[in-house]
Each structure stands twice: as C-alpha cells, then as structure tokens.
C-alpha cells in the first residue's frame, strides 16, 4: 500500500469513529471505506420508506442505508458513466443525485409532479426524466442537475430510453387526437436544443417501451390495442412499423393483473423472450423478422422475463396471485428447469454482470435473496424494508438501463 | 458531502502533499484522489519501458504512470470484478497485481518463464495464466496470488479464455504427436482441483482463440493448416467441430506479416467479422452455421477487427506495411466509410463501453489518440511511451476480456 493510502486509511478510521458512517464500518475493513472501488456495488430501492440500501455483490454485504429520497413507490435509477453517482427518479417527481462513495445525497430537485422514469446519455453528460404530470421530458446536466432543456408533449410520457449518439426515444400515451406517438430527441449537437423527430399515430396508448441491448430497436407496447410499435434507431427515416399483431391484451374478460415491464424483454441472439400480457406464457419473437415464433407456458402472468447474461437461461417472475413464484427456463430446450418459491411479492430480479449470481427482492418478506445461477440455489439473504428495484453499477456501461 | 468524507478529503490533501502520489495530484481534484470511482478508468501498456499509464476516459486524463512491471513486450491484463485491481501478464512470466485506486503494485510473482496471457473466473476469485515456457496453465487466488492449482500440458498453451461456471478453455500448440488440442478446466466445484476435459487432434498448431461475448463459443485458429476448431461450451459433450475450411494461411508464397489476434473477432448478432489471414480482407461468418458468407476488401492485412459496442461499425487496423492506417466499416452496407492515418504502428484500439469514444495506441508516435466514433474525428491525444494494449475497467464485467 502506498504511504498516502496508509495514512489515508488511518486518518479515515479516526475520522469515521467520530463520523457519520458508523453504520457501515462494522461490515467493512478500513480501506474499503476511504478507498472503495465501484464495480461491484448496487442499490436496492426500499419503496415504503423512501430509502436505498447500498450493497456489495462480492461480499454479499449491506454497506449503508441512504434515506430521504421521497416517494419511491415507483422508482428507477441510472448510474453515471464512472459509476460514482446514481440518479434516482421518484414517483413524486423528485430527481436525486446520490454519491455511491460517501452515501451522501449530492442534490435533490422536484422536477415534476409525477415521474415515471429516466435515462442517461451515451456520453454520460445528460440525465433525462420522463413525466406523467404535467407530461414532457426534461434534460439535466449530470454534474449540476441544471435544467438544460425541456420538451413539452401535452401527454403523459412513457418508455424513455437512451440510445447511441446522445439520442433518447420516448412514447406519448395519448395526444389531443387520442393517438399514441413516438418521439426521438437528438442531443448530439447541442444538449440545450434537442432536435425532435415525431412519429405520430403509432397505435393506441403505448404504456412502456424497451430498447435492445445494442441501442438499435425501440419497441413500444400498446395498452389500447394489440401489437407493438417498432422504430429502428439506425434508420428513423424508415418510420415506425407495427409488429406482433396478436400480441397484447386479449379477452377483455381475462383480467390483466399487471402490465409487464417491457424494459426487461430478454434478447438472446435474434430471439426476444417477452411476457405474455394477461396470459400464462412467455412469447418468443424473432427480432430479425419481428414475427412470433413460439410460446413457453409458465406458472402465471409474467412480469419480468430476464435473460442470464450468457443467454442460456431466463428467470421469470409473476403478477398476483403467483407473485411468490420464480421460474427458470432453459432457452435451448424452451422448457422450465426450476420452479422456486422465494416468498410473497417477488418484485424484481437483477443479475451480476457476468451472471453468476441473481438477486431477488421479496417485498413482503422484507428481504433480498441471492441465488447461485449455476445451481439455482439460494446462497444467502439480506434484510431490506419492502424492497423493489435492484440496480447494480455495471448498468452504467449499457444502453437502456 | 458527509462529515467523514469532508474530513477525509482535507486529511487526504495534507497527507498527499507529503505523500507519494504527487505525480497525479496536478491532474486531479482533491476528492478524486481519496474517493475515486473505478468505472471510467483504464490502463495503457507501455511496452518498451515496462510501465502502465493509468487513464480516465471521462476527462481524457492521464492519472499516473505505474512502473516496474518487467517485460511488457507482449502483455495483456484482466480486471477484478470490483474493478479495483488489474492482473498483468508479462512476457517474462510475471504476474503483477496493480491497485487502480493507489497505483501501487500489491504483489508480483514470476510464475513462468514466458507467459502469453491470462483470464479471470466468472466469480472473480481465480486468475489463470497460460504459459509458453514451460507450458501449462496455473490458477491463482485473486486476493493473495497464492497458487491454487497447476495443469501441466507438455506443450505451449495459447488462447486461454474464461467462460461460465468458472470454466476456462485453452489450446495446446502441439502435443507429443504433433497435434493441437483443446482443454477445458472446470473449477466450479474446487479451485484447487480443476476437472480437465481434453479434446485431442483438433487441428495443426492452434495459435490463438476467442470466446464469443456470451461465453458459449470457443474458437481456435490454426497456424499449421486451414480452418478453425469450434467448441460449444454449452455442450462440450458434442466435441470439437472443424469449420471455415477455406479460412487461414493461404499461398505459402504470400507472406503473413502478423497472425491476427482472434480474441477480437467482432460479433454482431449472428455474424462474426474476422481478419483474413495474409489477405487484404475482413471475412464474414454466420456463427449459427459457421459458414463464410462474405468478405469485405480492406487496406491491408487486418490485425484487429473490433465492433463498436452498438455493432453498427467495425474499426480495423493492419499489419506492416499498412500499420499506419485504420479503416471504419459500416456493418449493414459492408463498406468502408472512413480511412484514417493516425501514424506509424497503430497497435491496438479500445472502445469505451457504450462506444462513444475509441482510443488508439500509436506506438511509434508515442501517443494515444482519442476519437469520437459518431464523426470518426480525433478529439484529443495523450503522450505515451511506445503504447500497445489499452484496457478499460468495464472489461471486468464481460467474458473473454
């Protein structure tokens, strides 16, 4: 260890014994407090208490609880490209910048009445927030959270995703004529003056969207009718195409307990594995043709269908009343190889970047469970207050996360 | 900022003014010294001086020079899963553990007479080194660099790659019968007792290999004959198959100035774009069938064909005498869209993880050049002593890097 590092370590301890960070000292060796890398960190949203649990995926440790983030009942977050900061989008319209190294809230702005999510630009300099109330998208400087630009939409905005060249795509739930739209904002030339391209009449009530891992395909799901709307971000001039004419809400008498989160469509090679809406099945789509090529029956209405990073397995959780169940699907065999019962209200699943672990948030059991993905067995669990979303820092290096 | 962090920052400065790390203070604000995230860091190998330049990709800054790594004339490195440590494999058989947060050399062992490269296990606990002299593979504990296990081969070992389930695949240049072999070492159950599966007679003189980004396909190139050897890591029981019967060294009268580095085959969807051996072309392979489906003519004998992370462009550099040239290929059009002349001996190219920048090492100009990939124009350059390999920390989160 260098002289400076050793000195730092000692004065860090002295400081911290008097300092604010006692909560995490117990779990951590001295050096990890003042010299902590950020590649194996994560945040778990505690939805009821408006707090975040900071975790370490190498040591399966809770580092600290970060409080004061407002209403996190429907929260998401993105990480800065250096993994130092998290930008948290709260239900109350709050945008909070959290320091992963100190646990401090650097800045918090209430940027709208009701926010549904956000994204960060390819170069990491621009944070974007999509708003329900009053609608529109706002772009902020990632360093200062200064407002760079605002794009009003006269509609609730959903499915905001980042793509290449500092472009963002998002969907309008319903314009004045009752139609859904997709807009692309290009901030590559001037972040204070986004160039907007509008694609009108893409279908009724887009409710969520995803972008493929390569940043190319922007896909919006429709609540008001069947099918999805697809935009090729390599060729926006080709316009929005409709696809999967049979995909979506089916018999109105069949209840849909929860519309699936499209952001988590699992892409494996040219195949996408997507949650059937209101059906007990995973739908297989060939994205080179955007045709449905099969289905896999599962235990309930899927909410998240997430591919293990190597693409060999899918992990699926479900809407009420099957929200106590998780199933693992073998992609090649297209068959369920394991059914787990972690506990009530499994809300989210997050893989470590090379996929050896998956973390599950079990809301009503107030714990996060950590599984070995090779054996699909539980390694350990951590206490958490009504956990929902789990976000690991390597998301910083990917599109649409 | 928290009390503890503020106190740390101040005592860090006091310390460092007296301390060892003055070299980098000039380039860095105080907090970045004691509280530095690791997501946007990298190392540039300075091959002639046996040193590493630590760089920051957000600020295009050199943080420090790390010296004393021995012979780096053919060096590679891997990062720990938390991004804190780099494990550097040197030509002299040295394995050096470098701390990305302090710049200190934590430990250095001479583990063989001549090393050709290494890998790190999916869970980050095991570092593997492949050796020319005396041959064989050694497995080390990533924390202590304690030797866990040694696998003798009676042959030079090449193409060591990490895959899922703490497995490693590697190739034997030539066994006693003059044949090449592929071996898989499975350390999932016990890192001190690797389970070895051997695939004999896979072709003459495998000289390098790659593993696909999903960790599934292990592909060894052959020096002694045409074709490649392919192992499906999902189904090793199916054995090694030969593919691309026309790929490889052609007319013996046609000189091959440098055998291409296979580790960098560019995979885009189901297509792989690979350097033609001794030919002025990039070869297009459909990996779902392992058939050659086309070629793209280029300026010289390709050494690296690297896909921009979104897969839309390929960047290609070349062997002598065209090693002053870099070409950019549009994947859809299969055409060259830009030809650059950065300077003599462009040895390596590394993209930032979301692909907005690419860094080029220009050995004989003693500089690293940084390009904007959207416009393919130079943003800036940094001085470096005979730079070769460039490695950014997000490699920690991927297979085969």
Tab-separated table of N, CA, C and O in Angstrom, chain A residues 13-83:
chain	number	residue	atom	x	y	z
A	13	UNK	N	-10.065	6.120	9.591
A	13	UNK	CA	-10.657	5.450	10.745
A	13	UNK	C	-10.918	6.438	11.867
A	13	UNK	O	-12.014	6.542	12.405
A	14	UNK	N	-9.895	7.225	12.200
A	14	UNK	CA	-10.056	8.220	13.251
A	14	UNK	C	-11.280	9.070	12.953
A	14	UNK	O	-12.177	9.245	13.765
A	15	UNK	N	-11.299	9.556	11.730
A	15	UNK	CA	-12.401	10.413	11.326
A	15	UNK	C	-13.740	9.682	11.474
A	15	UNK	O	-14.656	10.169	12.120
A	16	UNK	N	-13.765	8.478	10.944
A	16	UNK	CA	-15.065	7.808	10.851
A	16	UNK	C	-15.569	7.407	12.224
A	16	UNK	O	-16.757	7.295	12.446
A	17	UNK	N	-14.628	7.163	13.183
A	17	UNK	CA	-15.100	6.805	14.523
A	17	UNK	C	-15.922	7.954	15.089
A	17	UNK	O	-16.878	7.770	15.809
A	18	UNK	N	-15.555	9.183	14.694
A	18	UNK	CA	-16.350	10.337	15.127
A	18	UNK	C	-17.456	10.653	14.103
A	18	UNK	O	-18.315	11.460	14.360
A	19	UNK	N	-17.338	10.002	12.956
A	19	UNK	CA	-18.078	10.497	11.792
A	19	UNK	C	-19.467	9.908	11.628
A	19	UNK	O	-20.009	9.256	12.517
A	20	UNK	N	-19.968	10.096	10.466
A	20	UNK	CA	-21.376	9.783	10.183
A	20	UNK	C	-21.574	8.354	9.677
A	20	UNK	O	-22.678	7.862	9.604
A	21	UNK	N	-20.485	7.708	9.316
A	21	UNK	CA	-20.642	6.467	8.545
A	21	UNK	C	-20.506	5.199	9.388
A	21	UNK	O	-20.220	4.131	8.874
A	22	UNK	N	-20.719	5.330	10.693
A	22	UNK	CA	-20.581	4.165	11.578
A	22	UNK	C	-21.390	2.967	11.083
A	22	UNK	O	-20.965	1.828	11.151
A	23	UNK	N	-22.560	3.236	10.559
A	23	UNK	CA	-23.476	2.161	10.175
A	23	UNK	C	-22.788	1.115	9.295
A	23	UNK	O	-23.060	-0.058	9.385
A	24	UNK	N	-21.858	1.559	8.459
A	24	UNK	CA	-21.286	0.600	7.509
A	24	UNK	C	-19.919	0.113	7.965
A	24	UNK	O	-19.393	-0.859	7.463
A	25	UNK	N	-19.326	0.789	8.972
A	25	UNK	CA	-17.966	0.400	9.384
A	25	UNK	C	-17.915	-1.063	9.816
A	25	UNK	O	-17.021	-1.796	9.465
A	26	UNK	N	-18.946	-1.468	10.571
A	26	UNK	CA	-18.945	-2.836	11.099
A	26	UNK	C	-18.736	-3.841	9.956
A	26	UNK	O	-17.985	-4.792	10.066
A	27	UNK	N	-19.373	-3.588	8.833
A	27	UNK	CA	-19.353	-4.563	7.742
A	27	UNK	C	-18.086	-4.470	6.892
A	27	UNK	O	-17.818	-5.321	6.073
A	28	UNK	N	-17.271	-3.413	7.111
A	28	UNK	CA	-16.223	-3.103	6.137
A	28	UNK	C	-14.846	-2.968	6.753
A	28	UNK	O	-14.707	-2.375	7.817
A	29	UNK	N	-13.823	-3.481	6.079
A	29	UNK	CA	-12.448	-3.189	6.504
A	29	UNK	C	-12.134	-1.718	6.249
A	29	UNK	O	-12.773	-1.081	5.405
A	30	UNK	N	-11.130	-1.207	6.964
A	30	UNK	CA	-10.861	0.237	6.933
A	30	UNK	C	-10.696	0.753	5.509
A	30	UNK	O	-11.356	1.682	5.090
A	31	UNK	N	-9.850	0.085	4.722
A	31	UNK	CA	-9.523	0.636	3.415
A	31	UNK	C	-10.747	0.746	2.516
A	31	UNK	O	-10.835	1.639	1.693
A	32	UNK	N	-11.682	-0.167	2.713
A	32	UNK	CA	-12.848	-0.152	1.830
A	32	UNK	C	-13.689	1.099	2.049
A	32	UNK	O	-14.479	1.476	1.210
A	33	UNK	N	-13.501	1.733	3.206
A	33	UNK	CA	-14.294	2.928	3.478
A	33	UNK	C	-13.757	4.117	2.698
A	33	UNK	O	-14.475	4.818	2.019
A	34	UNK	N	-12.436	4.316	2.748
A	34	UNK	CA	-11.927	5.520	2.070
A	34	UNK	C	-11.498	5.211	0.649
A	34	UNK	O	-11.529	6.073	-0.205
A	35	UNK	N	-11.109	3.965	0.370
A	35	UNK	CA	-10.734	3.606	-0.988
A	35	UNK	C	-11.603	2.444	-1.434
A	35	UNK	O	-11.261	1.288	-1.231
A	36	UNK	N	-12.738	2.763	-1.982
A	36	UNK	CA	-13.693	1.733	-2.375
A	36	UNK	C	-13.889	1.775	-3.878
A	36	UNK	O	-14.235	2.820	-4.428
A	37	UNK	N	-13.652	0.661	-4.564
A	37	UNK	CA	-13.963	0.622	-5.989
A	37	UNK	C	-15.484	0.575	-6.169
A	37	UNK	O	-16.221	0.315	-5.211
A	38	UNK	N	-15.951	0.809	-7.381
A	38	UNK	CA	-17.393	0.925	-7.586
A	38	UNK	C	-17.965	-0.136	-8.512
A	38	UNK	O	-19.162	-0.125	-8.802
A	39	UNK	N	-17.142	-1.087	-8.960
A	39	UNK	CA	-17.594	-2.054	-9.952
A	39	UNK	C	-18.521	-3.127	-9.437
A	39	UNK	O	-19.188	-3.803	-10.223
A	40	UNK	N	-18.547	-3.338	-8.121
A	40	UNK	CA	-19.392	-4.414	-7.567
A	40	UNK	C	-20.397	-3.870	-6.559
A	40	UNK	O	-20.754	-4.550	-5.598
A	41	UNK	N	-20.849	-2.648	-6.798
A	41	UNK	CA	-21.826	-2.022	-5.901
A	41	UNK	C	-23.225	-2.059	-6.509
A	41	UNK	O	-23.397	-2.303	-7.702
A	42	UNK	N	-24.202	-1.828	-5.666
A	42	UNK	CA	-25.573	-1.750	-6.152
A	42	UNK	C	-26.447	-0.999	-5.178
A	42	UNK	O	-26.035	-0.688	-4.058
A	43	UNK	N	-27.660	-0.700	-5.626
A	43	UNK	CA	-28.662	-0.048	-4.782
A	43	UNK	C	-29.959	-0.846	-4.851
A	43	UNK	O	-30.375	-1.275	-5.932
A	44	UNK	N	-30.569	-1.041	-3.687
A	44	UNK	CA	-31.872	-1.683	-3.593
A	44	UNK	C	-32.879	-0.633	-3.142
A	44	UNK	O	-32.670	0.027	-2.120
A	45	UNK	N	-33.935	-0.459	-3.928
A	45	UNK	CA	-34.966	0.519	-3.571
A	45	UNK	C	-35.848	-0.053	-2.459
A	45	UNK	O	-36.364	-1.170	-2.588
A	46	UNK	N	-35.973	0.706	-1.371
A	46	UNK	CA	-36.913	0.350	-0.309
A	46	UNK	C	-38.135	1.254	-0.479
A	46	UNK	O	-38.133	2.409	-0.056
A	47	UNK	N	-39.154	0.698	-1.113
A	47	UNK	CA	-40.233	1.531	-1.674
A	47	UNK	C	-41.071	2.214	-0.608
A	47	UNK	O	-41.544	3.344	-0.810
A	48	UNK	N	-41.278	1.542	0.537
A	48	UNK	CA	-42.184	2.100	1.538
A	48	UNK	C	-41.524	3.222	2.340
A	48	UNK	O	-42.184	4.188	2.729
A	49	UNK	N	-40.230	3.088	2.558
A	49	UNK	CA	-39.537	4.040	3.451
A	49	UNK	C	-38.786	5.127	2.694
A	49	UNK	O	-38.112	5.960	3.303
A	50	UNK	N	-38.861	5.107	1.378
A	50	UNK	CA	-38.157	6.131	0.602
A	50	UNK	C	-36.658	6.105	0.811
A	50	UNK	O	-35.996	7.140	0.805
A	51	UNK	N	-36.130	4.907	0.983
A	51	UNK	CA	-34.689	4.781	1.229
A	51	UNK	C	-34.060	3.812	0.233
A	51	UNK	O	-34.759	3.078	-0.474
A	52	UNK	N	-32.726	3.839	0.182
A	52	UNK	CA	-31.954	2.930	-0.660
A	52	UNK	C	-30.991	2.151	0.215
A	52	UNK	O	-30.393	2.710	1.135
A	53	UNK	N	-30.845	0.865	-0.063
A	53	UNK	CA	-29.799	0.070	0.565
A	53	UNK	C	-28.645	-0.016	-0.413
A	53	UNK	O	-28.830	-0.447	-1.552
A	54	UNK	N	-27.450	0.409	0.017
A	54	UNK	CA	-26.279	0.222	-0.833
A	54	UNK	C	-25.647	-1.125	-0.499
A	54	UNK	O	-25.434	-1.449	0.670
A	55	UNK	N	-25.390	-1.919	-1.549
A	55	UNK	CA	-24.905	-3.289	-1.341
A	55	UNK	C	-23.625	-3.538	-2.124
A	55	UNK	O	-23.286	-2.796	-3.050
A	56	UNK	N	-22.912	-4.595	-1.731
A	56	UNK	CA	-21.704	-5.052	-2.411
A	56	UNK	C	-21.921	-6.493	-2.860
A	56	UNK	O	-22.231	-7.365	-2.040
A	57	UNK	N	-21.764	-6.738	-4.160
A	57	UNK	CA	-22.095	-8.069	-4.698
A	57	UNK	C	-20.951	-9.066	-4.559
A	57	UNK	O	-21.161	-10.264	-4.764
A	58	UNK	N	-19.739	-8.606	-4.231
A	58	UNK	CA	-18.634	-9.550	-3.999
A	58	UNK	C	-18.724	-10.153	-2.607
A	58	UNK	O	-18.447	-11.330	-2.416
A	59	UNK	N	-19.130	-9.316	-1.643
A	59	UNK	CA	-19.151	-9.768	-0.251
A	59	UNK	C	-20.571	-10.008	0.260
A	59	UNK	O	-20.769	-10.305	1.436
A	60	UNK	N	-21.578	-9.845	-0.626
A	60	UNK	CA	-22.974	-10.013	-0.208
A	60	UNK	C	-23.242	-9.206	1.054
A	60	UNK	O	-23.853	-9.694	2.004
A	61	UNK	N	-22.782	-7.967	1.043
A	61	UNK	CA	-22.858	-7.125	2.240
A	61	UNK	C	-23.746	-5.906	1.986
A	61	UNK	O	-23.832	-5.413	0.862
A	62	UNK	N	-24.412	-5.455	3.058
A	62	UNK	CA	-25.087	-4.161	3.048
A	62	UNK	C	-24.083	-3.124	3.534
A	62	UNK	O	-23.502	-3.283	4.609
A	63	UNK	N	-23.840	-2.098	2.748
A	63	UNK	CA	-22.847	-1.093	3.129
A	63	UNK	C	-23.475	0.014	3.973
A	63	UNK	O	-22.895	0.488	4.930
A	64	UNK	N	-24.669	0.428	3.558
A	64	UNK	CA	-25.332	1.515	4.290
A	64	UNK	C	-26.748	1.682	3.786
A	64	UNK	O	-27.095	1.172	2.715
A	65	UNK	N	-27.555	2.377	4.581
A	65	UNK	CA	-28.892	2.794	4.149
A	65	UNK	C	-28.862	4.289	3.879
A	65	UNK	O	-28.336	5.061	4.663
A	66	UNK	N	-29.402	4.677	2.723
A	66	UNK	CA	-29.450	6.086	2.334
A	66	UNK	C	-30.908	6.522	2.373
A	66	UNK	O	-31.752	5.938	1.681
A	67	UNK	N	-31.223	7.523	3.192
A	67	UNK	CA	-32.622	7.908	3.412
A	67	UNK	C	-32.918	9.291	2.852
A	67	UNK	O	-32.010	10.032	2.481
A	68	UNK	N	-34.211	9.596	2.762
A	68	UNK	CA	-34.624	10.931	2.359
A	68	UNK	C	-34.799	11.101	0.869
A	68	UNK	O	-34.559	12.182	0.330
A	69	UNK	N	-35.242	10.045	0.188
A	69	UNK	CA	-35.417	10.131	-1.264
A	69	UNK	C	-36.864	10.345	-1.680
A	69	UNK	O	-37.193	10.254	-2.866
A	70	UNK	N	-37.740	10.599	-0.691
A	70	UNK	CA	-39.125	10.892	-1.042
A	70	UNK	C	-39.907	9.642	-1.378
A	70	UNK	O	-39.640	8.565	-0.853
A	71	UNK	N	-40.872	9.780	-2.299
A	71	UNK	CA	-41.772	8.685	-2.636
A	71	UNK	C	-41.104	7.769	-3.666
A	71	UNK	O	-40.958	8.129	-4.832
A	72	UNK	N	-40.712	6.585	-3.225
A	72	UNK	CA	-40.062	5.623	-4.133
A	72	UNK	C	-41.009	4.468	-4.479
A	72	UNK	O	-40.570	3.372	-4.805
A	73	UNK	N	-42.316	4.744	-4.401
A	73	UNK	CA	-43.266	3.647	-4.633
A	73	UNK	C	-43.225	3.174	-6.085
A	73	UNK	O	-43.660	2.080	-6.398
A	74	UNK	N	-42.751	4.014	-6.991
A	74	UNK	CA	-42.490	3.544	-8.364
A	74	UNK	C	-41.222	4.246	-8.814
A	74	UNK	O	-41.273	5.280	-9.479
A	75	UNK	N	-40.085	3.685	-8.418
A	75	UNK	CA	-38.812	4.387	-8.620
A	75	UNK	C	-37.898	3.608	-9.550
A	75	UNK	O	-37.964	2.383	-9.634
A	76	UNK	N	-37.063	4.337	-10.268
A	76	UNK	CA	-35.993	3.711	-11.038
A	76	UNK	C	-34.774	4.616	-10.926
A	76	UNK	O	-34.869	5.751	-10.440
A	77	UNK	N	-33.637	4.115	-11.382
A	77	UNK	CA	-32.427	4.932	-11.304
A	77	UNK	C	-31.450	4.530	-12.395
A	77	UNK	O	-31.540	3.438	-12.973
A	78	UNK	N	-30.543	5.441	-12.695
A	78	UNK	CA	-29.448	5.171	-13.633
A	78	UNK	C	-28.141	5.600	-12.961
A	78	UNK	O	-28.153	6.400	-12.012
A	79	UNK	N	-27.027	5.078	-13.489
A	79	UNK	CA	-25.718	5.391	-12.909
A	79	UNK	C	-24.894	6.245	-13.862
A	79	UNK	O	-24.984	6.112	-15.087
A	80	UNK	N	-24.041	7.105	-13.291
A	80	UNK	CA	-23.107	7.899	-14.092
A	80	UNK	C	-22.069	6.963	-14.720
A	80	UNK	O	-21.835	5.860	-14.230
A	81	UNK	N	-21.419	7.414	-15.795
A	81	UNK	CA	-20.534	6.516	-16.554
A	81	UNK	C	-19.310	6.082	-15.753
A	81	UNK	O	-18.691	5.064	-16.037
A	82	UNK	N	-18.977	6.855	-14.698
A	82	UNK	CA	-17.860	6.450	-13.833
A	82	UNK	C	-18.329	5.604	-12.655
A	82	UNK	O	-17.514	5.195	-11.830
A	83	UNK	N	-19.649	5.353	-12.578
A	83	UNK	CA	-20.284	4.562	-11.511
A	83	UNK	C	-20.300	5.282	-10.164
A	83	UNK	O	-20.712	4.707	-9.159
